[in-house]
mmCIF file of C-alpha atoms in Angstrom:
data_model
loop_
_atom_site.group_PDB
_atom_site.id
_atom_site.type_symbol
_atom_site.label_atom_id
_atom_site.label_comp_id
_atom_site.label_asym_id
_atom_site.label_seq_id
_atom_site.Cartn_x
_atom_site.Cartn_y
_atom_site.Cartn_z
ATOM 1 C CA MET Y 1 -117.865 -70.240 105.096
ATOM 2 C CA LYS Y 2 -119.376 -66.984 106.343
ATOM 3 C CA LEU Y 3 -122.793 -65.503 105.006
ATOM 4 C CA TYR Y 4 -123.354 -61.794 105.732
ATOM 5 C CA ASP Y 5 -126.796 -61.635 106.271
ATOM 6 C CA THR Y 6 -129.717 -59.875 107.497
ATOM 7 C CA GLU Y 7 -133.219 -60.320 108.905
ATOM 8 C CA ARG Y 8 -136.743 -59.874 107.131
ATOM 9 C CA ALA Y 9 -134.694 -59.154 103.791
ATOM 10 C CA PRO Y 10 -135.424 -61.162 100.618
ATOM 11 C CA ASN Y 11 -132.527 -61.360 98.791
ATOM 12 C CA PRO Y 12 -130.497 -63.164 101.746
ATOM 13 C CA ARG Y 13 -133.432 -65.097 102.455
ATOM 14 C CA ARG Y 14 -132.713 -66.498 98.649
ATOM 15 C CA VAL Y 15 -129.851 -68.107 100.071
ATOM 16 C CA ARG Y 16 -130.954 -69.600 103.209
ATOM 17 C CA MET Y 17 -133.745 -71.291 101.606
ATOM 18 C CA PHE Y 18 -131.311 -72.665 98.918
ATOM 19 C CA LEU Y 19 -128.883 -73.507 101.653
ATOM 20 C CA ALA Y 20 -131.672 -75.413 103.564
ATOM 21 C CA GLU Y 21 -132.987 -77.442 100.683
ATOM 22 C CA LYS Y 22 -129.481 -78.525 99.884
ATOM 23 C CA GLY Y 23 -129.498 -79.749 104.055
ATOM 24 C CA VAL Y 24 -125.969 -77.711 104.660
ATOM 25 C CA LEU Y 25 -127.473 -74.921 106.563
ATOM 26 C CA ASP Y 26 -124.947 -75.439 109.711
ATOM 27 C CA LYS Y 27 -121.645 -75.136 107.305
ATOM 28 C CA VAL Y 28 -122.011 -72.028 106.768
ATOM 29 C CA GLU Y 29 -121.336 -69.076 109.724
ATOM 30 C CA ILE Y 30 -124.380 -66.374 109.824
ATOM 31 C CA VAL Y 31 -123.508 -63.036 110.868
ATOM 32 C CA SER Y 32 -126.570 -60.618 110.969
ATOM 33 C CA LEU Y 33 -125.914 -56.847 110.095
ATOM 34 C CA ASP Y 34 -129.144 -53.986 110.550
ATOM 35 C CA LEU Y 35 -129.499 -52.216 107.313
ATOM 36 C CA GLY Y 36 -131.671 -50.088 109.124
ATOM 37 C CA LYS Y 37 -129.148 -48.910 110.882
ATOM 38 C CA GLY Y 38 -126.673 -48.866 108.023
ATOM 39 C CA GLU Y 39 -124.405 -51.619 109.301
ATOM 40 C CA ASN Y 40 -123.711 -52.357 105.962
ATOM 41 C CA LEU Y 41 -122.541 -48.926 105.184
ATOM 42 C CA THR Y 42 -119.501 -49.014 107.167
ATOM 43 C CA PRO Y 43 -115.697 -49.440 105.731
ATOM 44 C CA GLU Y 44 -115.234 -52.748 107.575
ATOM 45 C CA PHE Y 45 -118.241 -54.054 105.566
ATOM 46 C CA ARG Y 46 -117.117 -52.221 102.655
ATOM 47 C CA ALA Y 47 -113.785 -54.156 102.573
ATOM 48 C CA VAL Y 48 -116.057 -57.247 102.583
ATOM 49 C CA ASN Y 49 -118.217 -56.138 99.817
ATOM 50 C CA PRO Y 50 -117.643 -52.708 97.968
ATOM 51 C CA MET Y 51 -121.268 -52.822 96.789
ATOM 52 C CA ALA Y 52 -122.176 -52.252 100.519
ATOM 53 C CA LYS Y 53 -124.979 -55.049 99.869
ATOM 54 C CA VAL Y 54 -126.116 -58.570 101.520
ATOM 55 C CA PRO Y 55 -125.802 -61.456 101.122
ATOM 56 C CA ALA Y 56 -122.278 -61.650 100.616
ATOM 57 C CA LEU Y 57 -120.132 -64.988 100.990
ATOM 58 C CA ALA Y 58 -116.581 -64.881 102.520
ATOM 59 C CA LEU Y 59 -114.980 -68.043 101.817
ATOM 60 C CA ASP Y 60 -112.519 -69.731 104.159
ATOM 61 C CA ASP Y 61 -109.560 -68.846 101.577
ATOM 62 C CA GLY Y 62 -110.518 -65.028 101.637
ATOM 63 C CA ASN Y 63 -112.407 -64.786 98.631
ATOM 64 C CA VAL Y 64 -115.854 -62.989 98.610
ATOM 65 C CA ILE Y 65 -118.711 -63.775 96.915
ATOM 66 C CA THR Y 66 -121.925 -61.151 96.297
ATOM 67 C CA GLU Y 67 -124.876 -61.173 93.852
ATOM 68 C CA THR Y 68 -127.634 -63.526 95.547
ATOM 69 C CA ALA Y 69 -127.736 -65.364 92.039
ATOM 70 C CA THR Y 70 -123.972 -65.814 92.028
ATOM 71 C CA ILE Y 71 -123.894 -66.949 95.410
ATOM 72 C CA ASN Y 72 -126.630 -69.640 94.837
ATOM 73 C CA ARG Y 73 -124.936 -70.935 91.519
ATOM 74 C CA TYR Y 74 -121.633 -71.397 92.847
ATOM 75 C CA LEU Y 75 -123.242 -73.436 96.246
ATOM 76 C CA ASP Y 76 -125.022 -75.236 93.564
ATOM 77 C CA GLU Y 77 -121.570 -76.372 92.647
ATOM 78 C CA VAL Y 78 -119.763 -77.024 95.534
ATOM 79 C CA PHE Y 79 -123.175 -79.079 97.292
ATOM 80 C CA PRO Y 80 -124.003 -80.614 94.134
ATOM 81 C CA SER Y 81 -126.919 -82.644 95.364
ATOM 82 C CA PRO Y 82 -129.883 -82.001 95.267
ATOM 83 C CA SER Y 83 -129.140 -79.914 92.112
ATOM 84 C CA LEU Y 84 -131.394 -76.865 92.229
ATOM 85 C CA CYS Y 85 -129.880 -74.886 89.313
ATOM 86 C CA GLY Y 86 -129.643 -77.947 86.461
ATOM 87 C CA GLU Y 87 -127.571 -80.641 85.359
ATOM 88 C CA THR Y 88 -126.967 -79.874 81.957
ATOM 89 C CA PRO Y 89 -126.209 -76.757 79.756
ATOM 90 C CA LEU Y 90 -129.489 -76.580 78.710
ATOM 91 C CA GLU Y 91 -131.216 -77.168 81.764
ATOM 92 C CA ARG Y 92 -128.890 -74.572 83.546
ATOM 93 C CA ALA Y 93 -130.062 -71.897 80.949
ATOM 94 C CA GLN Y 94 -133.488 -72.558 81.257
ATOM 95 C CA ILE Y 95 -133.608 -72.386 84.803
ATOM 96 C CA ASP Y 96 -131.298 -69.339 84.833
ATOM 97 C CA MET Y 97 -133.514 -67.586 82.157
ATOM 98 C CA TRP Y 98 -136.472 -68.010 84.587
ATOM 99 C CA ASP Y 99 -134.456 -66.896 87.568
ATOM 100 C CA ARG Y 100 -133.885 -63.841 86.014
ATOM 101 C CA ARG Y 101 -137.251 -62.872 84.296
ATOM 102 C CA ILE Y 102 -137.905 -63.596 87.810
ATOM 103 C CA GLU Y 103 -135.546 -61.460 89.360
ATOM 104 C CA LEU Y 104 -135.676 -58.726 86.678
ATOM 105 C CA THR Y 105 -139.308 -58.241 86.344
ATOM 106 C CA GLY Y 106 -141.135 -59.347 89.810
ATOM 107 C CA PHE Y 107 -138.134 -58.799 92.173
ATOM 108 C CA PHE Y 108 -137.190 -55.772 90.695
ATOM 109 C CA ALA Y 109 -140.783 -54.225 90.616
ATOM 110 C CA ILE Y 110 -141.689 -54.967 94.219
ATOM 111 C CA ALA Y 111 -138.194 -53.561 95.673
ATOM 112 C CA PHE Y 112 -138.830 -50.441 93.704
ATOM 113 C CA ALA Y 113 -141.952 -50.171 94.902
ATOM 114 C CA PHE Y 114 -141.329 -50.307 98.420
ATOM 115 C CA ARG Y 115 -138.449 -48.222 97.879
ATOM 116 C CA HIS Y 116 -139.976 -45.536 96.053
ATOM 117 C CA ILE Y 117 -143.195 -45.456 98.422
ATOM 118 C CA SER Y 118 -142.300 -46.208 101.373
ATOM 119 C CA GLY Y 119 -139.086 -44.418 101.551
ATOM 120 C CA PHE Y 120 -137.172 -47.016 103.281
ATOM 121 C CA PHE Y 121 -133.816 -45.344 102.239
ATOM 122 C CA ALA Y 122 -134.730 -41.679 101.794
ATOM 123 C CA ASP Y 123 -131.520 -41.213 103.845
ATOM 124 C CA ARG Y 124 -129.313 -42.707 100.867
ATOM 125 C CA GLU Y 125 -131.273 -42.483 97.824
ATOM 126 C CA THR Y 126 -133.451 -40.126 95.687
ATOM 127 C CA VAL Y 127 -137.506 -41.333 96.083
ATOM 128 C CA ILE Y 128 -139.545 -40.560 93.128
ATOM 129 C CA LYS Y 129 -143.349 -41.513 94.129
ATOM 130 C CA GLU Y 130 -144.630 -41.443 90.935
ATOM 131 C CA TRP Y 131 -141.935 -44.331 89.816
ATOM 132 C CA GLY Y 132 -143.082 -46.292 92.952
ATOM 133 C CA GLU Y 133 -146.526 -46.601 91.873
ATOM 134 C CA VAL Y 134 -145.587 -47.195 88.429
ATOM 135 C CA ASN Y 135 -144.213 -50.489 89.809
ATOM 136 C CA VAL Y 136 -147.071 -51.723 92.281
ATOM 137 C CA LYS Y 137 -148.783 -52.104 88.910
ATOM 138 C CA ASN Y 138 -145.910 -54.002 87.668
ATOM 139 C CA ALA Y 139 -145.968 -56.210 90.169
ATOM 140 C CA GLU Y 140 -149.544 -56.697 90.353
ATOM 141 C CA LYS Y 141 -149.261 -57.629 86.637
ATOM 142 C CA TRP Y 142 -146.596 -59.762 87.523
ATOM 143 C CA PHE Y 143 -148.725 -61.796 90.020
ATOM 144 C CA ALA Y 144 -150.907 -62.088 86.864
ATOM 145 C CA PHE Y 145 -148.459 -63.318 84.910
ATOM 146 C CA LEU Y 146 -147.279 -65.972 87.566
ATOM 147 C CA ASP Y 147 -151.157 -67.268 87.756
ATOM 148 C CA LYS Y 148 -151.056 -68.111 84.175
ATOM 149 C CA HIS Y 149 -147.459 -69.727 84.330
ATOM 150 C CA PHE Y 150 -148.394 -71.863 87.350
ATOM 151 C CA ALA Y 151 -151.765 -72.713 85.137
ATOM 152 C CA LYS Y 152 -149.781 -74.831 82.859
ATOM 153 C CA ASN Y 153 -146.532 -75.447 85.194
ATOM 154 C CA THR Y 154 -146.041 -76.986 88.547
ATOM 155 C CA TYR Y 155 -143.038 -75.434 89.075
ATOM 156 C CA VAL Y 156 -141.434 -72.319 87.725
ATOM 157 C CA VAL Y 157 -139.363 -74.416 85.670
ATOM 158 C CA GLY Y 158 -141.505 -77.358 84.368
ATOM 159 C CA ASP Y 159 -142.094 -80.411 86.810
ATOM 160 C CA LYS Y 160 -139.080 -79.662 89.195
ATOM 161 C CA PHE Y 161 -138.632 -77.132 91.889
ATOM 162 C CA THR Y 162 -135.309 -75.019 90.626
ATOM 163 C CA VAL Y 163 -133.669 -71.937 92.454
ATOM 164 C CA ALA Y 164 -136.289 -70.034 90.393
ATOM 165 C CA ASP Y 165 -139.080 -71.379 92.744
ATOM 166 C CA ILE Y 166 -136.836 -70.098 95.585
ATOM 167 C CA THR Y 167 -136.655 -66.400 94.027
ATOM 168 C CA THR Y 168 -140.037 -66.358 93.399
ATOM 169 C CA VAL Y 169 -141.340 -67.154 96.696
ATOM 170 C CA CYS Y 170 -139.137 -64.940 98.048
ATOM 171 C CA ALA Y 171 -140.328 -62.172 96.014
ATOM 172 C CA ILE Y 172 -144.212 -63.089 96.704
ATOM 173 C CA ASP Y 173 -143.365 -62.799 100.546
ATOM 174 C CA PHE Y 174 -141.239 -59.411 99.927
ATOM 175 C CA ALA Y 175 -144.524 -57.753 98.330
ATOM 176 C CA LYS Y 176 -146.287 -57.994 101.703
ATOM 177 C CA VAL Y 177 -144.193 -54.633 101.832
ATOM 178 C CA ILE Y 178 -146.198 -52.964 99.317
ATOM 179 C CA SER Y 179 -149.526 -54.971 100.591
ATOM 180 C CA LEU Y 180 -149.826 -57.050 97.422
ATOM 181 C CA ARG Y 181 -151.230 -60.726 98.142
ATOM 182 C CA ILE Y 182 -152.138 -63.182 96.232
ATOM 183 C CA SER Y 183 -155.888 -62.411 95.101
ATOM 184 C CA PRO Y 184 -158.791 -65.145 95.877
ATOM 185 C CA GLU Y 185 -159.033 -65.726 92.378
ATOM 186 C CA GLN Y 186 -155.419 -66.874 91.648
ATOM 187 C CA THR Y 187 -155.795 -69.969 92.787
ATOM 188 C CA HIS Y 188 -152.748 -71.598 90.354
ATOM 189 C CA LEU Y 189 -150.618 -68.885 91.712
ATOM 190 C CA GLN Y 190 -152.066 -70.210 95.179
ATOM 191 C CA ARG Y 191 -151.436 -73.813 94.627
ATOM 192 C CA TRP Y 192 -147.807 -73.081 93.913
ATOM 193 C CA TYR Y 193 -147.256 -70.583 96.960
ATOM 194 C CA ASP Y 194 -149.281 -73.581 99.102
ATOM 195 C CA GLU Y 195 -146.647 -76.105 98.011
ATOM 196 C CA MET Y 196 -143.673 -74.048 98.619
ATOM 197 C CA ARG Y 197 -145.134 -72.921 102.377
ATOM 198 C CA ALA Y 198 -144.975 -77.037 103.183
ATOM 199 C CA ARG Y 199 -141.578 -77.348 102.501
ATOM 200 C CA PRO Y 200 -139.088 -77.024 104.889
ATOM 201 C CA SER Y 201 -136.800 -74.588 103.781
ATOM 202 C CA TYR Y 202 -139.579 -71.810 103.773
ATOM 203 C CA ALA Y 203 -138.815 -71.163 107.345
ATOM 204 C CA ALA Y 204 -134.835 -70.877 107.146
ATOM 205 C CA MET S 1 -128.955 -71.491 65.968
ATOM 206 C CA LYS S 2 -130.856 -68.551 65.177
ATOM 207 C CA LEU S 3 -129.868 -65.431 67.232
ATOM 208 C CA TYR S 4 -133.247 -62.996 67.657
ATOM 209 C CA ASP S 5 -130.975 -59.498 67.372
ATOM 210 C CA THR S 6 -131.529 -55.991 66.625
ATOM 211 C CA GLU S 7 -129.193 -53.638 65.195
ATOM 212 C CA ARG S 8 -127.580 -50.618 67.902
ATOM 213 C CA ALA S 9 -129.623 -52.004 70.993
ATOM 214 C CA PRO S 10 -126.753 -53.054 73.446
ATOM 215 C CA ASN S 11 -128.007 -56.145 74.878
ATOM 216 C CA PRO S 12 -127.938 -58.285 71.524
ATOM 217 C CA ARG S 13 -124.355 -56.555 70.898
ATOM 218 C CA ARG S 14 -123.321 -58.645 74.275
ATOM 219 C CA VAL S 15 -124.331 -61.894 72.334
ATOM 220 C CA ARG S 16 -122.599 -61.090 69.178
ATOM 221 C CA MET S 17 -118.846 -60.032 70.823
ATOM 222 C CA PHE S 18 -119.284 -62.988 72.495
ATOM 223 C CA LEU S 19 -119.349 -65.004 69.625
ATOM 224 C CA ALA S 20 -116.689 -63.274 68.075
ATOM 225 C CA GLU S 21 -114.748 -63.793 70.855
ATOM 226 C CA LYS S 22 -115.494 -67.344 70.174
ATOM 227 C CA GLY S 23 -114.790 -67.799 66.780
ATOM 228 C CA VAL S 24 -118.281 -69.190 66.163
ATOM 229 C CA LEU S 25 -120.423 -65.873 64.487
ATOM 230 C CA ASP S 26 -120.806 -67.872 61.449
ATOM 231 C CA LYS S 27 -122.599 -70.512 62.978
ATOM 232 C CA VAL S 28 -125.677 -68.783 64.069
ATOM 233 C CA GLU S 29 -128.086 -67.155 61.475
ATOM 234 C CA ILE S 30 -129.043 -63.701 62.540
ATOM 235 C CA VAL S 31 -132.880 -62.533 62.565
ATOM 236 C CA SER S 32 -132.995 -58.680 63.151
ATOM 237 C CA LEU S 33 -136.068 -57.467 64.460
ATOM 238 C CA ASP S 34 -136.871 -53.418 64.289
ATOM 239 C CA LEU S 35 -138.079 -52.495 68.048
ATOM 240 C CA GLY S 36 -138.958 -48.866 66.804
ATOM 241 C CA LYS S 37 -141.813 -50.754 64.735
ATOM 242 C CA GLY S 38 -142.490 -52.772 67.596
ATOM 243 C CA GLU S 39 -141.751 -56.163 65.608
ATOM 244 C CA ASN S 40 -140.471 -57.528 68.970
ATOM 245 C CA LEU S 41 -144.134 -56.844 70.307
ATOM 246 C CA THR S 42 -146.030 -59.218 67.491
ATOM 247 C CA PRO S 43 -147.710 -62.409 68.676
ATOM 248 C CA GLU S 44 -145.072 -64.390 66.038
ATOM 249 C CA PHE S 45 -142.080 -63.211 68.128
ATOM 250 C CA ARG S 46 -144.118 -63.443 71.801
ATOM 251 C CA ALA S 47 -144.171 -67.135 70.594
ATOM 252 C CA VAL S 48 -140.679 -66.951 70.718
ATOM 253 C CA ASN S 49 -139.934 -65.328 73.660
ATOM 254 C CA PRO S 50 -143.078 -64.113 75.681
ATOM 255 C CA MET S 51 -140.821 -61.429 77.294
ATOM 256 C CA ALA S 52 -140.983 -59.977 73.562
ATOM 257 C CA LYS S 53 -137.482 -58.730 74.300
ATOM 258 C CA VAL S 54 -134.004 -59.607 72.286
ATOM 259 C CA PRO S 55 -132.296 -61.157 72.316
ATOM 260 C CA ALA S 56 -133.367 -64.621 72.311
ATOM 261 C CA LEU S 57 -131.552 -67.896 71.413
ATOM 262 C CA ALA S 58 -133.542 -70.183 68.890
ATOM 263 C CA LEU S 59 -132.124 -73.591 69.512
ATOM 264 C CA ASP S 60 -132.303 -76.336 66.339
ATOM 265 C CA ASP S 61 -134.263 -78.562 68.952
ATOM 266 C CA GLY S 62 -136.756 -75.951 68.994
ATOM 267 C CA ASN S 63 -135.873 -74.839 72.531
ATOM 268 C CA VAL S 64 -135.021 -70.873 73.606
ATOM 269 C CA ILE S 65 -132.674 -69.280 75.277
ATOM 270 C CA THR S 66 -133.558 -65.582 76.573
ATOM 271 C CA GLU S 67 -131.829 -63.078 78.788
ATOM 272 C CA THR S 68 -128.191 -61.903 77.375
ATOM 273 C CA ALA S 69 -126.230 -63.122 80.758
ATOM 274 C CA THR S 70 -127.902 -66.436 80.027
ATOM 275 C CA ILE S 71 -127.096 -66.971 76.353
ATOM 276 C CA ASN S 72 -123.232 -65.809 76.938
ATOM 277 C CA ARG S 73 -123.112 -68.496 79.950
ATOM 278 C CA TYR S 74 -124.894 -71.139 77.633
ATOM 279 C CA LEU S 75 -123.001 -70.634 74.640
ATOM 280 C CA ASP S 76 -119.879 -70.593 76.567
ATOM 281 C CA GLU S 77 -120.555 -74.331 77.899
ATOM 282 C CA VAL S 78 -121.063 -75.303 74.317
ATOM 283 C CA PHE S 79 -118.346 -73.436 72.782
ATOM 284 C CA PRO S 80 -115.990 -73.790 75.318
ATOM 285 C CA SER S 81 -112.677 -72.578 74.142
ATOM 286 C CA PRO S 82 -111.910 -69.596 74.979
ATOM 287 C CA SER S 83 -113.395 -69.382 78.620
ATOM 288 C CA LEU S 84 -114.834 -66.347 78.784
ATOM 289 C CA CYS S 85 -117.026 -67.425 81.968
ATOM 290 C CA GLY S 86 -114.505 -68.925 84.222
ATOM 291 C CA GLU S 87 -113.082 -72.379 84.322
ATOM 292 C CA THR S 88 -113.596 -73.396 88.374
ATOM 293 C CA PRO S 89 -116.765 -72.672 90.097
ATOM 294 C CA LEU S 90 -114.292 -69.677 92.256
ATOM 295 C CA GLU S 91 -113.485 -68.201 88.931
ATOM 296 C CA ARG S 92 -117.183 -68.422 87.412
ATOM 297 C CA ALA S 93 -118.557 -66.921 90.575
ATOM 298 C CA GLN S 94 -116.145 -64.098 90.715
ATOM 299 C CA ILE S 95 -117.063 -63.395 86.563
ATOM 300 C CA ASP S 96 -120.383 -63.873 87.211
ATOM 301 C CA MET S 97 -120.471 -61.283 90.155
ATOM 302 C CA TRP S 98 -118.939 -58.813 88.181
ATOM 303 C CA ASP S 99 -121.068 -59.397 85.531
ATOM 304 C CA ARG S 100 -124.284 -58.856 87.190
ATOM 305 C CA ARG S 101 -122.675 -55.694 89.022
ATOM 306 C CA ILE S 102 -121.613 -54.110 85.551
ATOM 307 C CA GLU S 103 -125.298 -54.693 84.805
ATOM 308 C CA LEU S 104 -127.310 -54.013 87.991
ATOM 309 C CA THR S 105 -125.362 -50.740 88.725
ATOM 310 C CA GLY S 106 -123.931 -49.611 85.156
ATOM 311 C CA PHE S 107 -125.902 -50.675 82.115
ATOM 312 C CA PHE S 108 -129.591 -50.489 84.253
ATOM 313 C CA ALA S 109 -128.356 -46.698 85.200
ATOM 314 C CA ILE S 110 -127.787 -46.213 81.391
ATOM 315 C CA ALA S 111 -131.258 -47.648 80.087
ATOM 316 C CA PHE S 112 -133.665 -46.192 82.758
ATOM 317 C CA ALA S 113 -131.733 -42.511 82.261
ATOM 318 C CA PHE S 114 -132.350 -43.159 78.078
ATOM 319 C CA ARG S 115 -135.939 -44.384 78.530
ATOM 320 C CA HIS S 116 -137.144 -42.183 80.836
ATOM 321 C CA ILE S 117 -135.111 -38.799 79.579
ATOM 322 C CA SER S 118 -135.837 -39.415 75.824
ATOM 323 C CA GLY S 119 -139.135 -41.199 76.022
ATOM 324 C CA PHE S 120 -138.085 -43.703 73.229
ATOM 325 C CA PHE S 121 -140.552 -46.325 74.690
ATOM 326 C CA ALA S 122 -143.240 -43.568 75.645
ATOM 327 C CA ASP S 123 -145.675 -45.621 73.306
ATOM 328 C CA ARG S 124 -145.599 -48.746 75.602
ATOM 329 C CA GLU S 125 -143.895 -47.087 79.303
ATOM 330 C CA THR S 126 -144.763 -44.340 81.491
ATOM 331 C CA VAL S 127 -141.737 -41.732 81.307
ATOM 332 C CA ILE S 128 -140.659 -40.163 84.643
ATOM 333 C CA LYS S 129 -138.027 -37.585 83.948
ATOM 334 C CA GLU S 130 -137.031 -37.583 87.646
ATOM 335 C CA TRP S 131 -136.050 -40.932 87.256
ATOM 336 C CA GLY S 132 -134.513 -40.493 84.083
ATOM 337 C CA GLU S 133 -132.286 -37.851 85.931
ATOM 338 C CA VAL S 134 -131.672 -40.120 89.173
ATOM 339 C CA ASN S 135 -130.276 -42.490 86.889
ATOM 340 C CA VAL S 136 -128.065 -39.876 85.038
ATOM 341 C CA LYS S 137 -126.104 -39.210 88.134
ATOM 342 C CA ASN S 138 -126.102 -42.801 89.176
ATOM 343 C CA ALA S 139 -124.497 -43.532 85.259
ATOM 344 C CA GLU S 140 -121.817 -40.874 85.863
ATOM 345 C CA LYS S 141 -120.950 -42.298 89.104
ATOM 346 C CA TRP S 142 -120.249 -46.056 87.827
ATOM 347 C CA PHE S 143 -117.835 -44.219 85.212
ATOM 348 C CA ALA S 144 -115.888 -43.240 87.853
ATOM 349 C CA PHE S 145 -116.243 -46.311 90.113
ATOM 350 C CA LEU S 146 -114.696 -48.018 87.092
ATOM 351 C CA ASP S 147 -112.023 -45.377 86.307
ATOM 352 C CA LYS S 148 -110.813 -46.335 89.755
ATOM 353 C CA HIS S 149 -111.320 -50.200 89.449
ATOM 354 C CA PHE S 150 -109.292 -49.769 86.126
ATOM 355 C CA ALA S 151 -105.978 -48.209 88.028
ATOM 356 C CA LYS S 152 -105.773 -51.415 89.885
ATOM 357 C CA ASN S 153 -107.120 -54.232 87.085
ATOM 358 C CA THR S 154 -106.141 -55.125 83.838
ATOM 359 C CA TYR S 155 -110.050 -56.148 83.031
ATOM 360 C CA VAL S 156 -112.893 -56.269 84.889
ATOM 361 C CA VAL S 157 -111.898 -59.417 86.759
ATOM 362 C CA GLY S 158 -108.589 -59.163 87.396
ATOM 363 C CA ASP S 159 -105.749 -59.973 84.246
ATOM 364 C CA LYS S 160 -108.138 -62.152 82.633
ATOM 365 C CA PHE S 161 -110.427 -60.338 79.517
ATOM 366 C CA THR S 162 -113.912 -62.161 80.176
ATOM 367 C CA VAL S 163 -117.714 -61.764 79.468
ATOM 368 C CA ALA S 164 -117.717 -59.306 81.927
ATOM 369 C CA ASP S 165 -115.265 -56.926 79.542
ATOM 370 C CA ILE S 166 -118.229 -57.503 76.818
ATOM 371 C CA THR S 167 -120.708 -56.090 79.494
ATOM 372 C CA THR S 168 -118.785 -53.144 80.368
ATOM 373 C CA VAL S 169 -117.749 -52.326 77.006
ATOM 374 C CA CYS S 170 -121.385 -52.664 75.718
ATOM 375 C CA ALA S 171 -122.486 -50.340 78.560
ATOM 376 C CA ILE S 172 -119.953 -48.003 77.671
ATOM 377 C CA ASP S 173 -121.046 -46.978 74.384
ATOM 378 C CA PHE S 174 -124.492 -47.227 75.018
ATOM 379 C CA ALA S 175 -124.193 -44.517 77.288
ATOM 380 C CA LYS S 176 -123.483 -42.478 73.849
ATOM 381 C CA VAL S 177 -127.375 -42.181 74.334
ATOM 382 C CA ILE S 178 -127.446 -40.169 77.300
ATOM 383 C CA SER S 179 -124.412 -38.186 75.670
ATOM 384 C CA LEU S 180 -122.012 -39.820 78.616
ATOM 385 C CA ARG S 181 -118.536 -40.149 77.820
ATOM 386 C CA ILE S 182 -115.148 -40.862 79.509
ATOM 387 C CA SER S 183 -113.959 -37.965 80.658
ATOM 388 C CA PRO S 184 -109.940 -36.789 80.013
ATOM 389 C CA GLU S 185 -109.048 -37.306 83.628
ATOM 390 C CA GLN S 186 -110.771 -40.815 83.323
ATOM 391 C CA THR S 187 -107.280 -42.182 82.226
ATOM 392 C CA HIS S 188 -107.690 -45.529 83.705
ATOM 393 C CA LEU S 189 -111.083 -46.282 82.534
ATOM 394 C CA GLN S 190 -109.635 -44.702 78.724
ATOM 395 C CA ARG S 191 -106.745 -47.102 78.458
ATOM 396 C CA TRP S 192 -108.872 -49.838 79.179
ATOM 397 C CA TYR S 193 -111.647 -48.927 76.429
ATOM 398 C CA ASP S 194 -108.870 -48.613 73.675
ATOM 399 C CA GLU S 195 -108.033 -52.228 74.569
ATOM 400 C CA MET S 196 -111.549 -53.063 74.214
ATOM 401 C CA ARG S 197 -111.892 -51.184 70.932
ATOM 402 C CA ALA S 198 -108.563 -52.983 69.640
ATOM 403 C CA ARG S 199 -109.832 -56.403 69.729
ATOM 404 C CA PRO S 200 -111.531 -57.387 66.327
ATOM 405 C CA SER S 201 -114.450 -58.470 68.303
ATOM 406 C CA TYR S 202 -115.734 -54.881 68.981
ATOM 407 C CA ALA S 203 -117.023 -54.386 65.771
ATOM 408 C CA ALA S 204 -119.463 -56.892 66.009
#
């Protein structure tokens, strides 16, 4: 398997952490692209992923799987232990529901804020500062939501570490690009975050 | 099971069509909410879904599953025949990858265009016309992308009807709210769309 990756971007990191938690990082060849230089926009890479995004997982039989959440769910099936996406239909649904909530509420707010305030992709998309500012506020609200959530839950989904914790910690760290950090009064979020940082997969 | 639903919104329709394709619409009690009146914003409904969104699937044991794609994947596990989400890890990955591409590229563009041009939710979110206009363009590009895709593929994922077709047809119909329709030269997209409209589930 080949993982098309890029340094410092949050989505590829979700896959690397996932592989690290499974103990199978060494089973995947990492191919690193420079998005700033547009290495994902070449015809060669569009032949791998027409959406021109990383991560993309190229299987040995030539099939390519893209979309971070999809890749992680696939990896959970081919490397089943330890389970990170759930072992029953209900568990899988609860974990996936939370993973999507984190993505669509938190991750997206941070990504929109970053792209529309920094203009990082201004060469390829219209930058609308006001939309960036709305999303800074949404990202702040999401941090506050998480703090309340972790007052009552050990992990994102109850008392078990899952893929949703990986998604969340990658989003929290990504928020550095909009200078948003856990505030001193968000002690529950900080408690959970310290636990995530202590896991060996954090450095993946 | 209870399905919290709303008329005319595209996401709940994805679940109703999914149930119709499985032939199990009658196994679910439908509870309809009026989003225009904010019936999803009440404390009662927030106790069901803290995200205040429909659809939400309340199971008989008290558990609630939200997020449309999650609900459909769960239903595919509990009502396995006919399979709409794939029968092997690779098939599930390919279908889920496409389902997400459709959602995140097409569905989101249409939803942002609608909300930021019509101001339908102006009482609860900041409306940014310029962001709406960017998304009208993205939605138009997505229609063109689909037309090319259906020149080479019978369905969204190769030659098999899947949940990704349901997601796509609900997005295409949703695009009426921004007056975007299949243009006369998009004959491949029209061919696929006519096939979708001919399925009994289309009216669900």
